[in-house]
XYZ file of C-alpha atoms in Angstrom:
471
model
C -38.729 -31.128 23.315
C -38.973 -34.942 23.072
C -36.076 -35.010 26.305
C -38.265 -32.713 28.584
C -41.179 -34.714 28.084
C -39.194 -37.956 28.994
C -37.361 -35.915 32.018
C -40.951 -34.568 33.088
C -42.142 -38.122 32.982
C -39.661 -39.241 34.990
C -39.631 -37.189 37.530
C -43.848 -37.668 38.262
C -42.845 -41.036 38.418
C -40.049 -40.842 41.254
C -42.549 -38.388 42.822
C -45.589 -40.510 42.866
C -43.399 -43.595 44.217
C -42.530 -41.240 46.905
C -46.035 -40.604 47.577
C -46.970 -44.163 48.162
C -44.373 -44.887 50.605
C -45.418 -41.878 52.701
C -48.811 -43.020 54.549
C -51.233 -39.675 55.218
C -52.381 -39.705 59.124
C -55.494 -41.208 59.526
C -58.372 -38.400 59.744
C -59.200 -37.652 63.060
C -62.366 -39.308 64.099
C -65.292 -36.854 65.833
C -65.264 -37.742 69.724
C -68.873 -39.380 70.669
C -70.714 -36.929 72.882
C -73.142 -38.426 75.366
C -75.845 -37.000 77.309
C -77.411 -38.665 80.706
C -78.738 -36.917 83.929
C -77.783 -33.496 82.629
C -73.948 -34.606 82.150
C -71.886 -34.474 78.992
C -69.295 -37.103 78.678
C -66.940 -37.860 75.750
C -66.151 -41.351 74.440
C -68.396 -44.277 73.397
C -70.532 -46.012 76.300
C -68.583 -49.096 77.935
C -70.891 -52.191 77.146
C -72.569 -53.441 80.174
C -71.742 -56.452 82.059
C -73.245 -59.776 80.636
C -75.977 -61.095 83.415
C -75.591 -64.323 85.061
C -77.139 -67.622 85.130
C -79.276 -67.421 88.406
C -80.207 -69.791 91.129
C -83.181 -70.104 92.907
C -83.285 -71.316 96.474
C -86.599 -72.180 97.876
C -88.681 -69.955 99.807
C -87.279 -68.733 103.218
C -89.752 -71.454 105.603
C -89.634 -68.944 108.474
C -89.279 -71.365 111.488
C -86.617 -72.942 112.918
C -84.224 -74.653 110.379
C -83.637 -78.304 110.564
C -80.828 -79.085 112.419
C -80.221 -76.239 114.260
C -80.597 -75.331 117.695
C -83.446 -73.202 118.847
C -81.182 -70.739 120.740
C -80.087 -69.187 117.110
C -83.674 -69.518 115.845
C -84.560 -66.050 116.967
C -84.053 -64.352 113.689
C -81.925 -66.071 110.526
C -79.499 -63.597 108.662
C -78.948 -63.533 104.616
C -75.944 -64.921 105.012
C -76.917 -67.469 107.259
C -79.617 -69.040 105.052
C -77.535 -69.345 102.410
C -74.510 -70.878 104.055
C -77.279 -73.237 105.419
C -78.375 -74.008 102.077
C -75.084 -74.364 100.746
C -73.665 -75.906 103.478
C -70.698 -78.289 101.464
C -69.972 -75.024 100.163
C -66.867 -73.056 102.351
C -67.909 -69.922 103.735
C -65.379 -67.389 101.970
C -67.047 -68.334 98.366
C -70.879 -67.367 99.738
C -68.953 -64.061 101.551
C -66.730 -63.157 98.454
C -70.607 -63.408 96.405
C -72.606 -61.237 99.099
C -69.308 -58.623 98.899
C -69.524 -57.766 94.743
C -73.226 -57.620 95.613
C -74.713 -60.760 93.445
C -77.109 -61.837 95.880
C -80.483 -61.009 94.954
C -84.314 -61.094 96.834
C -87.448 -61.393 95.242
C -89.493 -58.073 96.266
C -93.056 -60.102 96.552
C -95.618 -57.493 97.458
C -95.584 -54.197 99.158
C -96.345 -55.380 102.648
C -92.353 -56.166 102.729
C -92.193 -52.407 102.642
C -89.974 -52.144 99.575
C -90.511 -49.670 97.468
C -91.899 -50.115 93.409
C -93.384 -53.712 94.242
C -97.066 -54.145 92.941
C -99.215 -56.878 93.560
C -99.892 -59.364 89.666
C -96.585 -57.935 88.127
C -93.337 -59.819 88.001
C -91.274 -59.894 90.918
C -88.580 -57.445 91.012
C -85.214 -58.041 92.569
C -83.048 -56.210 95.066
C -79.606 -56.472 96.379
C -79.575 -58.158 99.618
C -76.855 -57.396 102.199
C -75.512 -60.399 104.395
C -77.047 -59.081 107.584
C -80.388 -58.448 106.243
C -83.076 -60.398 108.033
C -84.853 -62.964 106.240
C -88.796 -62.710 105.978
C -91.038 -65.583 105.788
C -91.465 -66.516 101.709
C -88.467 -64.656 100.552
C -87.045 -66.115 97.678
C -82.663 -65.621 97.236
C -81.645 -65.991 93.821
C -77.536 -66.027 93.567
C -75.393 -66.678 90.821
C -75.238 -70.491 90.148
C -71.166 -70.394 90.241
C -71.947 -70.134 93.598
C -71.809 -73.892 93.682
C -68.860 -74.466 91.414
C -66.760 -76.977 92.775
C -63.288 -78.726 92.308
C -63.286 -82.423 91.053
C -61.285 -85.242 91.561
C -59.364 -86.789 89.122
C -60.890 -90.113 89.595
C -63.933 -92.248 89.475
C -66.038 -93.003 92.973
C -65.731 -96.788 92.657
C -64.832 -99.301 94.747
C -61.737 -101.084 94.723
C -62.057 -104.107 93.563
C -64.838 -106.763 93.663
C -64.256 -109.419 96.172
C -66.598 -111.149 98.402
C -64.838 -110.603 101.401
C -63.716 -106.896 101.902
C -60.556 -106.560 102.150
C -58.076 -103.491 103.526
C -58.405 -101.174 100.831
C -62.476 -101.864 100.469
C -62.829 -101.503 104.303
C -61.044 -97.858 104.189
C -62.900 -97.116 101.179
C -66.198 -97.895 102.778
C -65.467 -95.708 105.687
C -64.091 -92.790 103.712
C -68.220 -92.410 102.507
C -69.389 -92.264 105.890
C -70.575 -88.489 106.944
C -72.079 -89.332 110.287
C -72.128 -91.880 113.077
C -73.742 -92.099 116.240
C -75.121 -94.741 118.134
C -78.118 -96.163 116.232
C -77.505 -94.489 112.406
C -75.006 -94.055 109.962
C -75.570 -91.878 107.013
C -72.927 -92.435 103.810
C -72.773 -91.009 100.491
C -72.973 -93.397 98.199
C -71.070 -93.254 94.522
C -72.763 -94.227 91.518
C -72.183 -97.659 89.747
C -72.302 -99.251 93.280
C -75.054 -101.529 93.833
C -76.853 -101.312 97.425
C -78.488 -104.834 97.454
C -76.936 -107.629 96.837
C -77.794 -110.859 94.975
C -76.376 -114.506 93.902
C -74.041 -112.586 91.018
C -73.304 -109.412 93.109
C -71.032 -109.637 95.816
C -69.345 -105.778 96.298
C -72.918 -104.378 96.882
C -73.448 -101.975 99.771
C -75.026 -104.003 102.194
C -72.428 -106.816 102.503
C -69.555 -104.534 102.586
C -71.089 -102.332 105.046
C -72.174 -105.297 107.426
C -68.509 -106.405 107.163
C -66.654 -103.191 107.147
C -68.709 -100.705 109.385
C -69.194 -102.653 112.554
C -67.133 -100.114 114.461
C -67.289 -102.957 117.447
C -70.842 -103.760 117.697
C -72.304 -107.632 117.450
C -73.917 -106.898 114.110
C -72.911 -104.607 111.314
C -75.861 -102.092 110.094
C -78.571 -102.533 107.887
C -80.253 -100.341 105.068
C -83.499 -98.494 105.893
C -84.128 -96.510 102.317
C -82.519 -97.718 99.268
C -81.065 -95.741 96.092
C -80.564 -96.580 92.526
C -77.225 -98.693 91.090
C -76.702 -96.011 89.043
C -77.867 -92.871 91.202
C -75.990 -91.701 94.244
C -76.044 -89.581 97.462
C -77.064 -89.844 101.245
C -77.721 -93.426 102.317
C -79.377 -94.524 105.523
C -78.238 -97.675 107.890
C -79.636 -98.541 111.198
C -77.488 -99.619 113.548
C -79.959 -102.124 116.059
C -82.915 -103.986 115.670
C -84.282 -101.071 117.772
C -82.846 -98.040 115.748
C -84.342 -99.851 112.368
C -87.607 -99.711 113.880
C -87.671 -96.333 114.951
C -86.465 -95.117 111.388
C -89.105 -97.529 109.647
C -91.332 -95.823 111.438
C -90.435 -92.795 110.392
C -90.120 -93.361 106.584
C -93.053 -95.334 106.519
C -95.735 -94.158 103.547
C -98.749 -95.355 106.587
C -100.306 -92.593 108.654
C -98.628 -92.915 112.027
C -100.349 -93.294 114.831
C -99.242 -90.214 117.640
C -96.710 -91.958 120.368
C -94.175 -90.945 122.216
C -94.420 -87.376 122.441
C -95.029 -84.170 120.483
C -91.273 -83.471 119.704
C -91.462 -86.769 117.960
C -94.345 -86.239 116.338
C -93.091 -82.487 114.696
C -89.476 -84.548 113.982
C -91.188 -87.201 112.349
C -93.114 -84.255 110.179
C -90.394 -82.463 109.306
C -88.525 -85.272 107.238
C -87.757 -84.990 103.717
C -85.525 -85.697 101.421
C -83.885 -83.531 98.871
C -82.508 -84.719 94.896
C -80.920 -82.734 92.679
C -81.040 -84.266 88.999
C -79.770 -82.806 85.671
C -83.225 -83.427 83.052
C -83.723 -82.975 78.934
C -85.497 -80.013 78.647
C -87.268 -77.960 80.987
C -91.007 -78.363 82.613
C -93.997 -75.415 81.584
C -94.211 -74.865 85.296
C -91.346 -74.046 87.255
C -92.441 -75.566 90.093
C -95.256 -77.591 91.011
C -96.430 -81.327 92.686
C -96.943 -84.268 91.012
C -99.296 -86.604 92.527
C -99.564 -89.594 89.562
C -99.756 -93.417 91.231
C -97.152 -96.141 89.976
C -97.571 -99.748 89.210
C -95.350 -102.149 88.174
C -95.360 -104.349 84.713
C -93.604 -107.081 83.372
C -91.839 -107.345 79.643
C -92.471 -109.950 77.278
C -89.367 -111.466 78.119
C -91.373 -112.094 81.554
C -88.336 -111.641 83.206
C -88.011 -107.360 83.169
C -89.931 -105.584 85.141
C -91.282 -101.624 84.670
C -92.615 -99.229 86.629
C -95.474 -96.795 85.141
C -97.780 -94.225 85.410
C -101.287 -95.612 86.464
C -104.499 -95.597 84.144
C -106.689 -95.340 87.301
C -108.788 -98.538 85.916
C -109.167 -100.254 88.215
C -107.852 -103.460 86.844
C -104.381 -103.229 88.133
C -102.630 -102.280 91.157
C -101.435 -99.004 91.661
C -99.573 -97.088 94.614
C -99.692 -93.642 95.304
C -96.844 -91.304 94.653
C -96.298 -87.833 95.356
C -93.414 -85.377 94.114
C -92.636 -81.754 94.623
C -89.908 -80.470 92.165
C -88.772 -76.935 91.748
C -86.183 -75.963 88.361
C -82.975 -74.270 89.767
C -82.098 -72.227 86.713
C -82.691 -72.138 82.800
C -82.286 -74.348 80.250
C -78.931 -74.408 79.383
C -77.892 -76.746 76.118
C -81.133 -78.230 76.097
C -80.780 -79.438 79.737
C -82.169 -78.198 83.332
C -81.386 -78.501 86.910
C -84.266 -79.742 89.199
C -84.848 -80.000 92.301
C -86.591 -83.212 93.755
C -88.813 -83.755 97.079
C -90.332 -86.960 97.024
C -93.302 -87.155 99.412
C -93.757 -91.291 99.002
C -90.722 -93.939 98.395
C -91.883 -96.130 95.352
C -89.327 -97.890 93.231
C -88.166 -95.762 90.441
C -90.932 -92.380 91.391
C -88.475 -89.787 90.919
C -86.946 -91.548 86.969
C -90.836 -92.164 85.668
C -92.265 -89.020 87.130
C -89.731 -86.699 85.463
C -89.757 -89.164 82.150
C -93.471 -89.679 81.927
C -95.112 -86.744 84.016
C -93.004 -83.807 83.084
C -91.777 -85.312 79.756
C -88.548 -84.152 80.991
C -86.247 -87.483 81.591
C -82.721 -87.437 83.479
C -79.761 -87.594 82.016
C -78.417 -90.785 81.731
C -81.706 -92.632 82.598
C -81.424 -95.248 79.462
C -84.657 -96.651 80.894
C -87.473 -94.677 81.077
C -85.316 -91.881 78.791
C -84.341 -94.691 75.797
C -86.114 -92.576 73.339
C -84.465 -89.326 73.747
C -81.243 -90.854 74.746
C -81.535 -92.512 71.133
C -81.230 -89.167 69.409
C -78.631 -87.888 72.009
C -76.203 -85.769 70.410
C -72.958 -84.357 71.903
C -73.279 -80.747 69.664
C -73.674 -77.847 70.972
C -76.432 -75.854 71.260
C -77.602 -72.368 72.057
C -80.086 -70.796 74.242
C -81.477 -68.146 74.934
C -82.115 -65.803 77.924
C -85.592 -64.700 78.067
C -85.511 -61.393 79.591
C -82.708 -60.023 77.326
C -82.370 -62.395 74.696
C -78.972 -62.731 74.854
C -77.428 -66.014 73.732
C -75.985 -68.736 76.476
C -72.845 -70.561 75.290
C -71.285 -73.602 77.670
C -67.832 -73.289 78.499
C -65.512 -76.111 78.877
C -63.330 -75.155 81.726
C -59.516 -75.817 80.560
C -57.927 -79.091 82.050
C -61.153 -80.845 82.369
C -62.340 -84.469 80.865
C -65.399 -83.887 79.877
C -66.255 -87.704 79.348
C -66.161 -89.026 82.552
C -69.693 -89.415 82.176
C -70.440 -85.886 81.900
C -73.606 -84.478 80.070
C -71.370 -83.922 76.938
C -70.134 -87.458 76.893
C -71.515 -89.930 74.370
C -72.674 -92.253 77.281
C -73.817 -89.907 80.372
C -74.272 -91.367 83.904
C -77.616 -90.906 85.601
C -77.490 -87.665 86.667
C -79.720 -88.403 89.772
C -78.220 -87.491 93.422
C -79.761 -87.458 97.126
C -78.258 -83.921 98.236
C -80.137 -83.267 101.678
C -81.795 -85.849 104.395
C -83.177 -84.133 107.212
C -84.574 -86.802 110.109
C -85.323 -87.137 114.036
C -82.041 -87.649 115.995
C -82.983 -91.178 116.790
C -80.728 -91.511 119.284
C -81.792 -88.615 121.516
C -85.492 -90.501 121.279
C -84.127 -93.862 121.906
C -82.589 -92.493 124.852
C -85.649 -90.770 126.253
C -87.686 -93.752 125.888
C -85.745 -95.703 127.572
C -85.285 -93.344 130.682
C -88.210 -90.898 130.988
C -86.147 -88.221 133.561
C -85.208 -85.329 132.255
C -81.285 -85.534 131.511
C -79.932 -81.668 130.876
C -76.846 -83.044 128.675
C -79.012 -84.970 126.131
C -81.652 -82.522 126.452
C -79.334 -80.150 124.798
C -78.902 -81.810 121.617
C -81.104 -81.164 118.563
C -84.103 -82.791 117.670
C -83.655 -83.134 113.966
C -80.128 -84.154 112.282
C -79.802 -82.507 109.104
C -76.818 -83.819 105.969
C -75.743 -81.978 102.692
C -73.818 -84.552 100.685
C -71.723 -83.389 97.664
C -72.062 -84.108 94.071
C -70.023 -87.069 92.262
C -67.549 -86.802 89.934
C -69.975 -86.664 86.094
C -72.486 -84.480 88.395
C -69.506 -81.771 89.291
C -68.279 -82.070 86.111
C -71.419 -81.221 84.498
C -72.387 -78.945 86.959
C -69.323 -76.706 86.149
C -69.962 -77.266 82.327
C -73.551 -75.582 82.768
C -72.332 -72.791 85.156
C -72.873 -71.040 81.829
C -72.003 -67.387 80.615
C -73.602 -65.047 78.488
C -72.456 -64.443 75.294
């Protein structure tokens, strides 16, 4: 009895060690029925795609676009407002957007004859099809890797630091120019390199450029509107005594007295200037004008010297300044792109208007930003989108060195560039003043000359880093 209870044990166990090296299939799992429009379909629901980071490009103006030539002013295409917007961007990226249909319109009321637009409610958005006319006030919003761009592997400086230019300095110097005619010359300045010179700077932008960008006349050319050390974009240089004049004129904070003629006049009113800066935070209005007047101070070292928002006193002297901005997108790591208009030219308007009246300072401004730039911190952190409330997450794009004065770098450069510069073709003017008949080949040519210059190195860089995917 004692053997068949052994034998019996035995074999349960052989049996049950069997049993655990055969696996049982897994049970079948109930398909997921869904039901929409009146159609069954099996399967679980394929998650949607993640929305994008949008851009917002100023309202359509509805006349004739700066720098173009009124024969193509009849009507202005999708397409062709954005690839004038984005003009330093190639045509095949702004196609390649408008073909997996991520360019967007604002539908503002219903007198643009769109259907489900009300009048007080938030402004819905369409799909917009490249030949779709543009309407006056229509407002394109387009992914912002729209204006992703390549970067170069090294730093915008000069050469070297000499007093006299040499060969390398002198092809440097001429690599930044974007345009050249007779009485202008328009450059993009890099950051880091100083435009006027003094006793202890000798590599600043005026001496080189008097010495390098002749190009064969008597004198070389001289500034007209000055930029930051630190900031960079379009630069302007007269050529003559008589071209500086003309564009002092022009740039000049005065009311100007009507001359010439009414094409002057409209060119002269249809200057501006566009910045695009990279800020801490984000303003409460998305757009808006700041009209706060500047004056100047002086440290108790009594050798620094400040600029400031004015009191309105009355016991010191204050200049006016005027600045239309407009945010680009949302706040993405604690940081926003803005756009900048400045209607005045006061030293330092654009760094103490977006430090002192937005509260919002630029990246990299140590000056009028020294107290947030005190706390700056490289980690990362996470917003939000506010109509889903999904979270935003910055990518670092493989291969790229993120501390060439980037925003995540532990020392940023001032993220502060001059983009657009749209002025009278001076030489068309100077020309026409000078000889009063009517010439058909000059005649031709456009009244305003319109320049796009491209971002620097830390301002790609970051760029890229906040072209920003949901999460």
């Amino acid at each position: 009895m004692r053997k068949k209870l052994l034998r019996g044990e035995a074999l349960s166990a052989v049996w049950h060690n069997r049993r655990r090296k055969i696996h049982p299939p897994p049970p079948a799992s109930s398909p997921v029925i869904r039901v929409s429009n009146h159609i069954v379909q099996l399967g679980r629901q394929k998650e949607d795609p993640k929305p994008r980071q949008l851009l917002s490009l100023p309202p359509f103006p509805g006349h004739l676009l700066p720098g173009r030539n009124a024969t193509s002013a009849a009507y202005v295409t999708a397409i062709s407002w954005l690839r004038y917007y984005f003009s330093d961007i190639p045509p095949r990226v702004i196609q390649k957007h408008f073909n997996e249909g991520l360019v967007q319109i604002e539908c503002l009321n219903n007198t643009s004859g769109l259907s489900g637009c009300y009048e007080g409610q938030a402004a819905p958005m369409r799909k917009i099809r490249p030949n779709d006319v543009m309407k006056v006030g229509g407002r394109v919003h387009v992914p912002v890797s729209i204006a992703e761009s390549t970067v170069s592997k090294r730093f915008d400086v000069i050469p070297s630091a000499t007093l006299y230019p040499n060969a390398d300095e002198i092809e440097y110097l001429q690599r930044l120019v974007k345009y050249k005619d007779s009485a202008i010359l328009v450059l993009n300045k890099p950051p880091k390199l100083p435009v006027k010179g003094t006793v202890s700077i000798h590599n600043s932008m005026d001496a080189l450029a008097a010495a390098s960008l002749s190009y064969n006349y008597n004198e070389g050319p001289k500034l007209v509107c000055r930029l930051d050390r630190e900031s960079s974009g379009l630069l302007l240089m007269g050529r003559t005594q008589e071209s500086i004049s003309y564009l002092q004129w022009v740039f000049s904070d005065t009311k100007k007295t009507k001359s010439l003629s009414k094409d002057w006049n409209d060119a002269c009113d249809a200057t501006y200037q566009r910045y695009w800066a990279l800020i801490i935070g984000s303003p409460k209005q998305k757009e808006g004008l700041i009209c706060a007047p500047l004056t100047k101070i002086m440290l108790n070292d009594g050798k620094t010297e400040r600029v400031v928002l004015a009191h309105n006193s009355g016991l010191e002297a204050s200049q006016e300044a005027i600045t239309e901005y407009r945010v680009l997108g949302p706040m993405i790591n604690g940081c926003s792109w803005i756009e900048l208009r400045p209607h005045t030219s006061r030293k330092h308007q654009l760094r103490v208007h977006c430090a002192e009246a937005l509260g919002t300072p630029i990246v990299g401004d140590y000056i009028y930003g020294w107290f947030v730039h005190s706390r700056w911190k490289q980690l990362p952190r996470v917003d939000y989108e506010k109509t889903t409330g999904e979270a935003y997450k910055m990518r670092r794009p493989q291969g790229l060195d993120v501390q060439k004065g980037s925003v995540l770098s532990k020392v940023p450069l001032l993220h502060l560039h001059c983009r657009e510069m749209v002025l009278p073709n001076i030489a068309k003017f100077m020309r026409h003043s000078r000889d009063d008949r009517a010439d058909p080949e000059h005649d031709s040519e456009r009244d305003l000359l319109r320049f796009v210059a491209p971002m620097p190195s830390h301002m790609k860089i970051s760029w890229n880093l906040m072209s920003s995917y949901l999460v």
